mmCIF file with all atom_site columns, C-alpha atoms and ligand atoms in Angstrom:
data_model
loop_
_atom_site.group_PDB
_atom_site.id
_atom_site.type_symbol
_atom_site.label_atom_id
_atom_site.label_alt_id
_atom_site.label_comp_id
_atom_site.label_asym_id
_atom_site.label_entity_id
_atom_site.label_seq_id
_atom_site.pdbx_PDB_ins_code
_atom_site.Cartn_x
_atom_site.Cartn_y
_atom_site.Cartn_z
_atom_site.occupancy
_atom_site.B_iso_or_equiv
_atom_site.pdbx_formal_charge
_atom_site.auth_seq_id
_atom_site.auth_comp_id
_atom_site.auth_asym_id
_atom_site.auth_atom_id
_atom_site.pdbx_PDB_model_num
ATOM   1   C CA  . MET A 1 1   ? -25.950 13.843  2.989   1.00 90.00 ? 1   MET A CA  1
ATOM   2   C CA  . GLY A 1 2   ? -22.710 15.480  3.370   1.00 92.00 ? 2   GLY A CA  1
ATOM   3   C CA  . PRO A 1 3   ? -19.326 14.828  2.635   1.00 89.00 ? 3   PRO A CA  1
ATOM   4   C CA  . ASP A 1 4   ? -18.323 13.547  6.044   1.00 89.00 ? 4   ASP A CA  1
ATOM   5   C CA  . ALA A 1 5   ? -21.204 11.107  6.043   1.00 93.00 ? 5   ALA A CA  1
ATOM   6   C CA  . ILE A 1 6   ? -19.925 9.953   2.439   1.00 93.00 ? 6   ILE A CA  1
ATOM   7   C CA  . TYR A 1 7   ? -16.760 9.434   3.252   1.00 91.00 ? 7   TYR A CA  1
ATOM   8   C CA  . GLN A 1 8   ? -17.759 7.266   6.362   1.00 91.00 ? 8   GLN A CA  1
ATOM   9   C CA  . LEU A 1 9   ? -19.789 5.309   4.164   1.00 93.00 ? 9   LEU A CA  1
ATOM   10  C CA  . LEU A 1 10  ? -16.937 5.028   1.382   1.00 93.00 ? 10  LEU A CA  1
ATOM   11  C CA  . ARG A 1 11  ? -14.809 3.246   4.803   1.00 93.00 ? 11  ARG A CA  1
ATOM   12  C CA  . ASN A 1 12  ? -16.900 -0.106  4.136   1.00 93.00 ? 12  ASN A CA  1
ATOM   13  C CA  . LEU A 1 13  ? -14.964 -0.241  0.642   1.00 94.00 ? 13  LEU A CA  1
ATOM   14  C CA  . THR A 1 14  ? -11.619 0.103   2.633   1.00 94.00 ? 14  THR A CA  1
ATOM   15  C CA  . SER A 1 15  ? -9.500  -3.419  2.101   1.00 94.00 ? 15  SER A CA  1
ATOM   16  C CA  . PRO A 1 16  ? -7.378  -5.213  4.678   1.00 97.00 ? 16  PRO A CA  1
ATOM   17  C CA  . ILE A 1 17  ? -4.347  -3.176  5.765   1.00 98.00 ? 17  ILE A CA  1
ATOM   18  C CA  . VAL A 1 18  ? -1.498  -4.021  3.633   1.00 98.00 ? 18  VAL A CA  1
ATOM   19  C CA  . ALA A 1 19  ? 1.964   -3.810  3.554   1.00 98.00 ? 19  ALA A CA  1
ATOM   20  C CA  . VAL A 1 20  ? 3.381   -2.613  0.041   1.00 98.00 ? 20  VAL A CA  1
ATOM   21  C CA  . THR A 1 21  ? 7.230   -3.122  -0.507  1.00 98.00 ? 21  THR A CA  1
ATOM   22  C CA  . SER A 1 22  ? 9.498   -1.865  -3.397  1.00 98.00 ? 22  SER A CA  1
ATOM   23  C CA  . GLU A 1 23  ? 13.294  -1.394  -4.726  1.00 98.00 ? 23  GLU A CA  1
ATOM   24  C CA  . HIS A 1 24  ? 14.746  0.692   -6.513  1.00 98.00 ? 24  HIS A CA  1
ATOM   25  C CA  . ALA A 1 25  ? 18.385  1.600   -7.580  1.00 97.00 ? 25  ALA A CA  1
ATOM   26  C CA  . GLY A 1 26  ? 19.771  -0.461  -4.160  1.00 97.00 ? 26  GLY A CA  1
ATOM   27  C CA  . LYS A 1 27  ? 17.208  1.576   -2.112  1.00 98.00 ? 27  LYS A CA  1
ATOM   28  C CA  . ARG A 1 28  ? 14.277  -0.580  -0.401  1.00 98.00 ? 28  ARG A CA  1
ATOM   29  C CA  . ASN A 1 29  ? 11.076  0.720   1.140   1.00 98.00 ? 29  ASN A CA  1
ATOM   30  C CA  . GLY A 1 30  ? 7.675   -0.025  2.245   1.00 98.00 ? 30  GLY A CA  1
ATOM   31  C CA  . MET A 1 31  ? 4.508   1.623   2.910   1.00 98.00 ? 31  MET A CA  1
ATOM   32  C CA  . ILE A 1 32  ? 0.551   0.964   4.130   1.00 98.00 ? 32  ILE A CA  1
ATOM   33  C CA  . LEU A 1 33  ? -2.118  0.596   2.313   1.00 98.00 ? 33  LEU A CA  1
ATOM   34  C CA  . ASP A 1 34  ? -6.189  0.009   2.862   1.00 97.00 ? 34  ASP A CA  1
ATOM   35  C CA  . SER A 1 35  ? -6.858  0.387   -0.947  1.00 97.00 ? 35  SER A CA  1
ATOM   36  C CA  . ALA A 1 36  ? -6.086  -3.271  -2.439  1.00 98.00 ? 36  ALA A CA  1
ATOM   37  C CA  . VAL A 1 37  ? -8.281  -5.190  -3.983  1.00 97.00 ? 37  VAL A CA  1
ATOM   38  C CA  . ARG A 1 38  ? -8.711  -8.676  -6.049  1.00 97.00 ? 38  ARG A CA  1
ATOM   39  C CA  . ALA A 1 39  ? -8.471  -7.751  -9.939  1.00 98.00 ? 39  ALA A CA  1
ATOM   40  C CA  . SER A 1 40  ? -9.005  -10.896 -11.649 1.00 97.00 ? 40  SER A CA  1
ATOM   41  C CA  . ILE A 1 41  ? -11.560 -13.297 -11.137 1.00 97.00 ? 41  ILE A CA  1
ATOM   42  C CA  . VAL A 1 42  ? -9.328  -16.061 -13.263 1.00 97.00 ? 42  VAL A CA  1
ATOM   43  C CA  . PRO A 1 43  ? -7.048  -18.334 -11.200 1.00 96.00 ? 43  PRO A CA  1
ATOM   44  C CA  . THR A 1 44  ? -4.984  -18.554 -14.066 1.00 96.00 ? 44  THR A CA  1
ATOM   45  C CA  . ILE A 1 45  ? -4.511  -14.955 -13.846 1.00 97.00 ? 45  ILE A CA  1
ATOM   46  C CA  . PRO A 1 46  ? -4.144  -13.920 -10.240 1.00 98.00 ? 46  PRO A CA  1
ATOM   47  C CA  . ARG A 1 47  ? -4.907  -9.551  -10.146 1.00 98.00 ? 47  ARG A CA  1
ATOM   48  C CA  . LEU A 1 48  ? -5.021  -7.265  -8.036  1.00 98.00 ? 48  LEU A CA  1
ATOM   49  C CA  . SER A 1 49  ? -4.589  -3.254  -7.725  1.00 98.00 ? 49  SER A CA  1
ATOM   50  C CA  . VAL A 1 50  ? -3.576  -0.548  -4.905  1.00 98.00 ? 50  VAL A CA  1
ATOM   51  C CA  . TYR A 1 51  ? -3.947  2.859   -5.125  1.00 98.00 ? 51  TYR A CA  1
ATOM   52  C CA  . VAL A 1 52  ? -0.914  4.966   -4.365  1.00 98.00 ? 52  VAL A CA  1
ATOM   53  C CA  . HIS A 1 53  ? -0.689  8.902   -3.754  1.00 98.00 ? 53  HIS A CA  1
ATOM   54  C CA  . LYS A 1 54  ? 1.796   10.637  -5.301  1.00 97.00 ? 54  LYS A CA  1
ATOM   55  C CA  . PHE A 1 55  ? 3.547   12.505  -2.728  1.00 97.00 ? 55  PHE A CA  1
ATOM   56  C CA  . ASN A 1 56  ? 4.651   8.742   -1.031  1.00 98.00 ? 56  ASN A CA  1
ATOM   57  C CA  . LEU A 1 57  ? 8.214   7.833   -2.348  1.00 98.00 ? 57  LEU A CA  1
ATOM   58  C CA  . SER A 1 58  ? 6.913   4.464   -2.795  1.00 98.00 ? 58  SER A CA  1
ATOM   59  C CA  . HIS A 1 59  ? 4.968   5.633   -5.393  1.00 98.00 ? 59  HIS A CA  1
ATOM   60  C CA  . ASP A 1 60  ? 7.933   6.832   -7.705  1.00 98.00 ? 60  ASP A CA  1
ATOM   61  C CA  . MET A 1 61  ? 9.779   3.641   -6.675  1.00 98.00 ? 61  MET A CA  1
ATOM   62  C CA  . ILE A 1 62  ? 7.046   0.815   -8.236  1.00 98.00 ? 62  ILE A CA  1
ATOM   63  C CA  . PHE A 1 63  ? 6.413   3.811   -11.213 1.00 97.00 ? 63  PHE A CA  1
ATOM   64  C CA  . GLU A 1 64  ? 10.040  3.529   -12.016 1.00 97.00 ? 64  GLU A CA  1
ATOM   65  C CA  . THR A 1 65  ? 10.435  -0.448  -11.638 1.00 97.00 ? 65  THR A CA  1
ATOM   66  C CA  . GLY A 1 66  ? 6.749   -1.894  -12.419 1.00 97.00 ? 66  GLY A CA  1
ATOM   67  C CA  . ARG A 1 67  ? 7.359   -3.835  -9.928  1.00 98.00 ? 67  ARG A CA  1
ATOM   68  C CA  . PHE A 1 68  ? 6.044   -4.509  -5.296  1.00 98.00 ? 68  PHE A CA  1
ATOM   69  C CA  . VAL A 1 69  ? 5.005   -7.197  -2.824  1.00 98.00 ? 69  VAL A CA  1
ATOM   70  C CA  . LEU A 1 70  ? 2.202   -6.863  -1.234  1.00 98.00 ? 70  LEU A CA  1
ATOM   71  C CA  . HIS A 1 71  ? 2.035   -8.369  2.302   1.00 98.00 ? 71  HIS A CA  1
ATOM   72  C CA  . LEU A 1 72  ? -1.271  -9.219  4.047   1.00 97.00 ? 72  LEU A CA  1
ATOM   73  C CA  . LEU A 1 73  ? -0.966  -8.536  7.929   1.00 97.00 ? 73  LEU A CA  1
ATOM   74  C CA  . ARG A 1 74  ? -1.870  -9.903  11.130  1.00 96.00 ? 74  ARG A CA  1
ATOM   75  C CA  . GLU A 1 75  ? -4.143  -8.027  13.658  1.00 97.00 ? 75  GLU A CA  1
ATOM   76  C CA  . ASP A 1 76  ? -0.891  -8.505  16.062  1.00 96.00 ? 76  ASP A CA  1
ATOM   77  C CA  . GLN A 1 77  ? 1.331   -6.479  13.615  1.00 97.00 ? 77  GLN A CA  1
ATOM   78  C CA  . LEU A 1 78  ? 0.442   -3.236  14.991  1.00 98.00 ? 78  LEU A CA  1
ATOM   79  C CA  . GLU A 1 79  ? 3.779   -2.164  15.558  1.00 98.00 ? 79  GLU A CA  1
ATOM   80  C CA  . LEU A 1 80  ? 4.487   -2.697  11.520  1.00 98.00 ? 80  LEU A CA  1
ATOM   81  C CA  . VAL A 1 81  ? 1.775   -0.620  10.421  1.00 98.00 ? 81  VAL A CA  1
ATOM   82  C CA  . HIS A 1 82  ? 3.485   2.166   12.382  1.00 98.00 ? 82  HIS A CA  1
ATOM   83  C CA  . ARG A 1 83  ? 6.699   1.808   11.195  1.00 98.00 ? 83  ARG A CA  1
ATOM   84  C CA  . LEU A 1 84  ? 5.652   2.095   7.331   1.00 98.00 ? 84  LEU A CA  1
ATOM   85  C CA  . GLY A 1 85  ? 2.850   4.080   7.276   1.00 98.00 ? 85  GLY A CA  1
ATOM   86  C CA  . PHE A 1 86  ? 3.369   6.804   9.273   1.00 98.00 ? 86  PHE A CA  1
ATOM   87  C CA  . THR A 1 87  ? 6.716   8.423   7.816   1.00 97.00 ? 87  THR A CA  1
ATOM   88  C CA  . SER A 1 88  ? 8.044   8.350   4.694   1.00 98.00 ? 88  SER A CA  1
ATOM   89  C CA  . GLY A 1 89  ? 10.967  6.411   3.411   1.00 98.00 ? 89  GLY A CA  1
ATOM   90  C CA  . ARG A 1 90  ? 12.372  9.581   2.012   1.00 97.00 ? 90  ARG A CA  1
ATOM   91  C CA  . THR A 1 91  ? 13.918  10.378  5.430   1.00 95.00 ? 91  THR A CA  1
ATOM   92  C CA  . GLN A 1 92  ? 14.775  6.857   6.924   1.00 95.00 ? 92  GLN A CA  1
ATOM   93  C CA  . ASP A 1 93  ? 15.367  3.332   5.672   1.00 98.00 ? 93  ASP A CA  1
ATOM   94  C CA  . LYS A 1 94  ? 12.271  1.876   7.047   1.00 98.00 ? 94  LYS A CA  1
ATOM   95  C CA  . LEU A 1 95  ? 12.702  -1.911  6.608   1.00 98.00 ? 95  LEU A CA  1
ATOM   96  C CA  . ALA A 1 96  ? 16.233  -1.462  8.122   1.00 97.00 ? 96  ALA A CA  1
ATOM   97  C CA  . ASP A 1 97  ? 15.161  -3.993  11.154  1.00 96.00 ? 97  ASP A CA  1
ATOM   98  C CA  . VAL A 1 98  ? 12.440  -5.352  9.687   1.00 98.00 ? 98  VAL A CA  1
ATOM   99  C CA  . PRO A 1 99  ? 13.559  -8.639  8.386   1.00 97.00 ? 99  PRO A CA  1
ATOM   100 C CA  . HIS A 1 100 ? 13.174  -9.332  4.543   1.00 98.00 ? 100 HIS A CA  1
ATOM   101 C CA  . ARG A 1 101 ? 14.678  -11.055 1.570   1.00 97.00 ? 101 ARG A CA  1
ATOM   102 C CA  . LEU A 1 102 ? 14.305  -9.821  -2.252  1.00 98.00 ? 102 LEU A CA  1
ATOM   103 C CA  . GLY A 1 103 ? 11.875  -11.527 -4.008  1.00 97.00 ? 103 GLY A CA  1
ATOM   104 C CA  . ARG A 1 104 ? 12.028  -13.356 -7.462  1.00 97.00 ? 104 ARG A CA  1
ATOM   105 C CA  . LEU A 1 105 ? 11.027  -9.720  -8.841  1.00 97.00 ? 105 LEU A CA  1
ATOM   106 C CA  . GLY A 1 106 ? 13.688  -8.049  -7.009  1.00 97.00 ? 106 GLY A CA  1
ATOM   107 C CA  . ALA A 1 107 ? 11.387  -6.401  -4.394  1.00 98.00 ? 107 ALA A CA  1
ATOM   108 C CA  . PRO A 1 108 ? 11.519  -7.026  -0.375  1.00 98.00 ? 108 PRO A CA  1
ATOM   109 C CA  . VAL A 1 109 ? 9.296   -10.110 0.986   1.00 98.00 ? 109 VAL A CA  1
ATOM   110 C CA  . LEU A 1 110 ? 8.768   -9.955  4.635   1.00 97.00 ? 110 LEU A CA  1
ATOM   111 C CA  . ASP A 1 111 ? 9.766   -12.871 6.596   1.00 96.00 ? 111 ASP A CA  1
ATOM   112 C CA  . ASP A 1 112 ? 7.091   -12.095 8.975   1.00 95.00 ? 112 ASP A CA  1
ATOM   113 C CA  . CYS A 1 113 ? 3.197   -11.824 7.445   1.00 96.00 ? 113 CYS A CA  1
ATOM   114 C CA  . TYR A 1 114 ? 0.150   -13.676 6.913   1.00 95.00 ? 114 TYR A CA  1
ATOM   115 C CA  . ALA A 1 115 ? 0.786   -13.872 2.668   1.00 96.00 ? 115 ALA A CA  1
ATOM   116 C CA  . HIS A 1 116 ? 2.674   -11.859 0.157   1.00 97.00 ? 116 HIS A CA  1
ATOM   117 C CA  . PHE A 1 117 ? 1.852   -11.333 -3.724  1.00 98.00 ? 117 PHE A CA  1
ATOM   118 C CA  . GLU A 1 118 ? 4.824   -10.778 -6.043  1.00 98.00 ? 118 GLU A CA  1
ATOM   119 C CA  . CYS A 1 119 ? 3.236   -8.277  -8.541  1.00 98.00 ? 119 CYS A CA  1
ATOM   120 C CA  . ARG A 1 120 ? 4.442   -6.973  -11.893 1.00 98.00 ? 120 ARG A CA  1
ATOM   121 C CA  . VAL A 1 121 ? 2.472   -4.054  -13.085 1.00 97.00 ? 121 VAL A CA  1
ATOM   122 C CA  . ALA A 1 122 ? 0.294   -4.540  -15.826 1.00 97.00 ? 122 ALA A CA  1
ATOM   123 C CA  . ASN A 1 123 ? -1.375  -1.332  -16.107 1.00 96.00 ? 123 ASN A CA  1
ATOM   124 C CA  . VAL A 1 124 ? -1.838  1.894   -14.300 1.00 97.00 ? 124 VAL A CA  1
ATOM   125 C CA  . MET A 1 125 ? -4.572  4.524   -14.150 1.00 95.00 ? 125 MET A CA  1
ATOM   126 C CA  . ASP A 1 126 ? -3.726  8.025   -13.175 1.00 96.00 ? 126 ASP A CA  1
ATOM   127 C CA  . THR A 1 127 ? -6.300  9.439   -10.690 1.00 95.00 ? 127 THR A CA  1
ATOM   128 C CA  . TRP A 1 128 ? -4.152  12.656  -10.600 1.00 95.00 ? 128 TRP A CA  1
ATOM   129 C CA  . SER A 1 129 ? -3.766  12.498  -6.666  1.00 96.00 ? 129 SER A CA  1
ATOM   130 C CA  . SER A 1 130 ? -2.598  9.134   -6.990  1.00 97.00 ? 130 SER A CA  1
ATOM   131 C CA  . THR A 1 131 ? -1.790  6.232   -9.354  1.00 97.00 ? 131 THR A CA  1
ATOM   132 C CA  . SER A 1 132 ? -3.762  2.754   -9.363  1.00 97.00 ? 132 SER A CA  1
ATOM   133 C CA  . PHE A 1 133 ? -1.451  -0.238  -10.220 1.00 98.00 ? 133 PHE A CA  1
ATOM   134 C CA  . LEU A 1 134 ? -2.911  -2.990  -11.877 1.00 98.00 ? 134 LEU A CA  1
ATOM   135 C CA  . GLY A 1 135 ? -0.486  -6.289  -11.025 1.00 98.00 ? 135 GLY A CA  1
ATOM   136 C CA  . ASP A 1 136 ? -0.006  -9.558  -12.326 1.00 98.00 ? 136 ASP A CA  1
ATOM   137 C CA  . VAL A 1 137 ? 0.613   -11.571 -9.184  1.00 98.00 ? 137 VAL A CA  1
ATOM   138 C CA  . THR A 1 138 ? 3.591   -13.779 -10.005 1.00 98.00 ? 138 THR A CA  1
ATOM   139 C CA  . ASP A 1 139 ? 4.618   -15.212 -6.648  1.00 97.00 ? 139 ASP A CA  1
ATOM   140 C CA  . VAL A 1 140 ? 2.553   -16.260 -3.576  1.00 97.00 ? 140 VAL A CA  1
ATOM   141 C CA  . GLY A 1 141 ? 4.002   -17.451 -0.329  1.00 95.00 ? 141 GLY A CA  1
ATOM   142 C CA  . HIS A 1 142 ? 3.212   -17.563 3.303   1.00 89.00 ? 142 HIS A CA  1
ATOM   143 C CA  . GLY A 1 143 ? 5.660   -15.544 5.817   1.00 78.00 ? 143 GLY A CA  1
ATOM   144 C CA  . ALA A 1 144 ? 7.227   -17.982 8.005   1.00 72.00 ? 144 ALA A CA  1
ATOM   145 C CA  . ALA A 1 145 ? 6.072   -21.302 9.169   1.00 62.00 ? 145 ALA A CA  1
ATOM   146 C CA  . SER A 1 146 ? 3.541   -19.800 11.802  1.00 60.00 ? 146 SER A CA  1
ATOM   147 C CA  . ALA A 1 147 ? 3.147   -16.734 10.400  1.00 60.00 ? 147 ALA A CA  1
ATOM   148 C CA  . ALA A 1 148 ? -0.275  -17.277 8.776   1.00 61.00 ? 148 ALA A CA  1
ATOM   149 C CA  . ARG A 1 149 ? -2.117  -17.761 12.037  1.00 77.00 ? 149 ARG A CA  1
ATOM   150 C CA  . GLY A 1 150 ? -4.131  -15.584 13.422  1.00 88.00 ? 150 GLY A CA  1
ATOM   151 C CA  . ALA A 1 151 ? -6.480  -13.194 11.327  1.00 94.00 ? 151 ALA A CA  1
ATOM   152 C CA  . VAL A 1 152 ? -5.411  -10.727 8.499   1.00 96.00 ? 152 VAL A CA  1
ATOM   153 C CA  . MET A 1 153 ? -5.585  -7.114  10.002  1.00 97.00 ? 153 MET A CA  1
ATOM   154 C CA  . THR A 1 154 ? -8.848  -5.184  8.606   1.00 97.00 ? 154 THR A CA  1
ATOM   155 C CA  . ALA A 1 155 ? -8.941  -1.064  7.918   1.00 96.00 ? 155 ALA A CA  1
ATOM   156 C CA  . ALA A 1 156 ? -11.485 -1.276  11.152  1.00 95.00 ? 156 ALA A CA  1
ATOM   157 C CA  . TYR A 1 157 ? -9.483  -3.631  13.406  1.00 97.00 ? 157 TYR A CA  1
ATOM   158 C CA  . PHE A 1 158 ? -6.421  -1.019  12.832  1.00 97.00 ? 158 PHE A CA  1
ATOM   159 C CA  . ARG A 1 159 ? -8.690  2.220   13.415  1.00 96.00 ? 159 ARG A CA  1
ATOM   160 C CA  . SER A 1 160 ? -10.242 0.479   16.376  1.00 96.00 ? 160 SER A CA  1
ATOM   161 C CA  . HIS A 1 161 ? -7.210  -1.088  17.751  1.00 98.00 ? 161 HIS A CA  1
ATOM   162 C CA  . MET A 1 162 ? -4.504  1.439   17.379  1.00 97.00 ? 162 MET A CA  1
ATOM   163 C CA  . PRO A 1 163 ? -2.931  2.688   20.228  1.00 97.00 ? 163 PRO A CA  1
ATOM   164 C CA  . THR A 1 164 ? -4.103  6.163   21.693  1.00 98.00 ? 164 THR A CA  1
ATOM   165 C CA  . ALA A 1 165 ? -0.677  7.775   21.381  1.00 98.00 ? 165 ALA A CA  1
ATOM   166 C CA  . TRP A 1 166 ? -0.572  7.001   17.812  1.00 98.00 ? 166 TRP A CA  1
ATOM   167 C CA  . ARG A 1 167 ? -4.163  8.838   16.940  1.00 98.00 ? 167 ARG A CA  1
ATOM   168 C CA  . ARG A 1 168 ? -3.398  12.517  16.511  1.00 98.00 ? 168 ARG A CA  1
ATOM   169 C CA  . ASP A 1 169 ? -0.267  11.620  13.847  1.00 97.00 ? 169 ASP A CA  1
ATOM   170 C CA  . PHE A 1 170 ? -2.574  9.494   12.180  1.00 97.00 ? 170 PHE A CA  1
ATOM   171 C CA  . GLU A 1 171 ? -5.686  12.055  11.787  1.00 96.00 ? 171 GLU A CA  1
ATOM   172 C CA  . GLU A 1 172 ? -3.072  15.048  11.124  1.00 97.00 ? 172 GLU A CA  1
ATOM   173 C CA  . HIS A 1 173 ? -1.508  12.409  8.070   1.00 97.00 ? 173 HIS A CA  1
ATOM   174 C CA  . LEU A 1 174 ? -4.693  11.774  7.128   1.00 96.00 ? 174 LEU A CA  1
ATOM   175 C CA  . ALA A 1 175 ? -5.879  15.221  6.825   1.00 96.00 ? 175 ALA A CA  1
ATOM   176 C CA  . SER A 1 176 ? -2.791  16.326  5.501   1.00 96.00 ? 176 SER A CA  1
ATOM   177 C CA  . ALA A 1 177 ? -3.268  13.560  2.236   1.00 96.00 ? 177 ALA A CA  1
ATOM   178 C CA  . GLN A 1 178 ? -6.937  14.323  1.694   1.00 95.00 ? 178 GLN A CA  1
ATOM   179 C CA  . GLN A 1 179 ? -5.880  18.376  1.444   1.00 96.00 ? 179 GLN A CA  1
ATOM   180 C CA  . PHE A 1 180 ? -2.909  16.838  -1.286  1.00 96.00 ? 180 PHE A CA  1
ATOM   181 C CA  . ALA A 1 181 ? -5.634  14.773  -3.197  1.00 95.00 ? 181 ALA A CA  1
ATOM   182 C CA  . ALA A 1 182 ? -8.534  17.686  -2.817  1.00 94.00 ? 182 ALA A CA  1
ATOM   183 C CA  . GLU A 1 183 ? -6.242  20.173  -4.707  1.00 94.00 ? 183 GLU A CA  1
ATOM   184 C CA  . ARG A 1 184 ? -5.089  17.348  -7.589  1.00 93.00 ? 184 ARG A CA  1
ATOM   185 C CA  . SER A 1 185 ? -8.100  15.209  -7.775  1.00 92.00 ? 185 SER A CA  1
ATOM   186 C CA  . ARG A 1 186 ? -10.111 16.465  -10.913 1.00 91.00 ? 186 ARG A CA  1
ATOM   187 C CA  . ASP A 1 187 ? -7.976  16.349  -13.517 1.00 88.00 ? 187 ASP A CA  1
ATOM   188 C CA  . ILE A 1 188 ? -7.614  12.370  -14.524 1.00 91.00 ? 188 ILE A CA  1
ATOM   189 C CA  . ARG A 1 189 ? -4.882  11.892  -17.026 1.00 90.00 ? 189 ARG A CA  1
ATOM   190 C CA  . ALA A 1 190 ? -5.150  8.754   -19.160 1.00 88.00 ? 190 ALA A CA  1
ATOM   191 C CA  . VAL A 1 191 ? -1.399  7.192   -18.910 1.00 91.00 ? 191 VAL A CA  1
ATOM   192 C CA  . VAL A 1 192 ? -0.402  4.139   -21.329 1.00 89.00 ? 192 VAL A CA  1
ATOM   193 C CA  . TRP A 1 193 ? 2.133   2.085   -19.114 1.00 93.00 ? 193 TRP A CA  1
ATOM   194 C CA  . ARG A 1 194 ? 5.097   1.160   -21.053 1.00 91.00 ? 194 ARG A CA  1
ATOM   195 C CA  . GLY A 1 195 ? 4.579   -2.137  -20.804 1.00 85.00 ? 195 GLY A CA  1
ATOM   196 C CA  . LEU A 1 196 ? 1.558   -1.731  -23.353 1.00 80.00 ? 196 LEU A CA  1
ATOM   197 C CA  . LYS A 1 197 ? 3.329   1.055   -25.517 1.00 77.00 ? 197 LYS A CA  1
ATOM   198 C CA  . ALA A 1 198 ? 3.213   -1.198  -28.970 1.00 66.00 ? 198 ALA A CA  1
HETATM 199 C C1  . FMN B 2 .   ? -3.877  2.763   7.624   1.00 69.59 ? 201 FMN B C1  1
HETATM 200 C C2  . FMN B 2 .   ? -3.170  3.396   6.792   1.00 69.59 ? 201 FMN B C2  1
HETATM 201 C C3  . FMN B 2 .   ? -3.777  3.476   5.823   1.00 69.59 ? 201 FMN B C3  1
HETATM 202 C C4  . FMN B 2 .   ? -3.323  3.799   4.749   1.00 69.59 ? 201 FMN B C4  1
HETATM 203 N N1  . FMN B 2 .   ? -3.740  3.688   3.061   1.00 69.59 ? 201 FMN B N1  1
HETATM 204 C C5  . FMN B 2 .   ? -3.203  4.185   2.356   1.00 69.59 ? 201 FMN B C5  1
HETATM 205 C C6  . FMN B 2 .   ? -3.556  4.175   0.831   1.00 69.59 ? 201 FMN B C6  1
HETATM 206 O O1  . FMN B 2 .   ? -4.832  3.667   0.665   1.00 69.59 ? 201 FMN B O1  1
HETATM 207 N N2  . FMN B 2 .   ? -2.493  4.881   -0.179  1.00 69.59 ? 201 FMN B N2  1
HETATM 208 C C7  . FMN B 2 .   ? -1.743  5.896   0.206   1.00 69.59 ? 201 FMN B C7  1
HETATM 209 O O2  . FMN B 2 .   ? -1.155  6.347   -1.357  1.00 69.59 ? 201 FMN B O2  1
HETATM 210 N N3  . FMN B 2 .   ? -1.128  5.825   1.478   1.00 69.59 ? 201 FMN B N3  1
HETATM 211 C C8  . FMN B 2 .   ? -1.688  4.987   2.399   1.00 69.59 ? 201 FMN B C8  1
HETATM 212 N N4  . FMN B 2 .   ? -1.180  5.169   3.576   1.00 69.59 ? 201 FMN B N4  1
HETATM 213 C C9  . FMN B 2 .   ? -0.133  6.419   3.791   1.00 69.59 ? 201 FMN B C9  1
HETATM 214 C C10 . FMN B 2 .   ? 1.045   5.719   3.563   1.00 69.59 ? 201 FMN B C10 1
HETATM 215 O O3  . FMN B 2 .   ? 1.504   4.622   4.093   1.00 69.59 ? 201 FMN B O3  1
HETATM 216 C C11 . FMN B 2 .   ? 2.088   6.369   4.110   1.00 69.59 ? 201 FMN B C11 1
HETATM 217 O O4  . FMN B 2 .   ? 2.400   8.262   3.473   1.00 69.59 ? 201 FMN B O4  1
HETATM 218 C C12 . FMN B 2 .   ? 3.455   6.410   3.993   1.00 69.59 ? 201 FMN B C12 1
HETATM 219 O O5  . FMN B 2 .   ? 4.698   7.117   5.400   1.00 69.59 ? 201 FMN B O5  1
HETATM 220 C C13 . FMN B 2 .   ? 3.954   6.158   2.882   1.00 69.59 ? 201 FMN B C13 1
HETATM 221 O O6  . FMN B 2 .   ? 5.482   5.863   2.827   1.00 69.59 ? 201 FMN B O6  1
HETATM 222 P P1  . FMN B 2 .   ? 6.773   6.449   1.769   1.00 69.59 ? 201 FMN B P1  1
HETATM 223 O O7  . FMN B 2 .   ? 7.129   7.612   1.617   1.00 69.59 ? 201 FMN B O7  1
HETATM 224 O O8  . FMN B 2 .   ? 8.083   5.423   2.404   1.00 69.59 ? 201 FMN B O8  1
HETATM 225 O O9  . FMN B 2 .   ? 6.312   5.372   0.445   1.00 69.59 ? 201 FMN B O9  1
HETATM 226 C C14 . FMN B 2 .   ? -1.909  4.831   4.980   1.00 69.59 ? 201 FMN B C14 1
HETATM 227 C C15 . FMN B 2 .   ? -1.331  4.674   6.122   1.00 69.59 ? 201 FMN B C15 1
HETATM 228 C C16 . FMN B 2 .   ? -1.967  4.327   7.439   1.00 69.59 ? 201 FMN B C16 1
HETATM 229 C C17 . FMN B 2 .   ? -1.128  4.105   8.499   1.00 69.59 ? 201 FMN B C17 1
#
């Protein structure tokens, strides 16, 4: 089987589309992920994990602060995916017009989402091109009163419903992320998260 066919098969493992927010030294930011998974089966120890590429500003903000908020989105929130997932917070304040407040951990909680999970980083894995952050869920909430209505946006839904005008940008970003990852994925390094260092 060729690499493209393998990649298409692996797409069955993508997560729902989620918005991940962070805050560092007064700067607030958000990005989009489809690489989130539940990472614990113990109801009293809720955990999740995400893979964040190192070229994203969010990567450094989460690594520096050890906290982030993950938001499940609804299918009607395509515009938010475009706003947070197609440009970097390095060049603009992406949350300027997105209603939010700071959560208990100090990272932004978006008013409008299906649900949110505030997370404190418990451990990390360095894939060399990205970092997988394992988060302890410290707080959970639904968005505004009516926000949890509707269906959670899956990655497949996003790919088949994104406006045609966005598609070229999406494919270009994906290709450049793949190139970055291809150059840097081979040399996996173990990193001991600072919270676990003796
Ligand atoms: C549908 C979709 C899925 C994405 N999945 C991921 C992902 O799993 N990991 C990642 O690091 N970036 C992912 N991205 C890309 C980031 O959201 C994007 O690079 C963003 O501009 C990063 O913003 P920042 O530099 O402000 O952190 C995805 C983008 C989209 C639109």
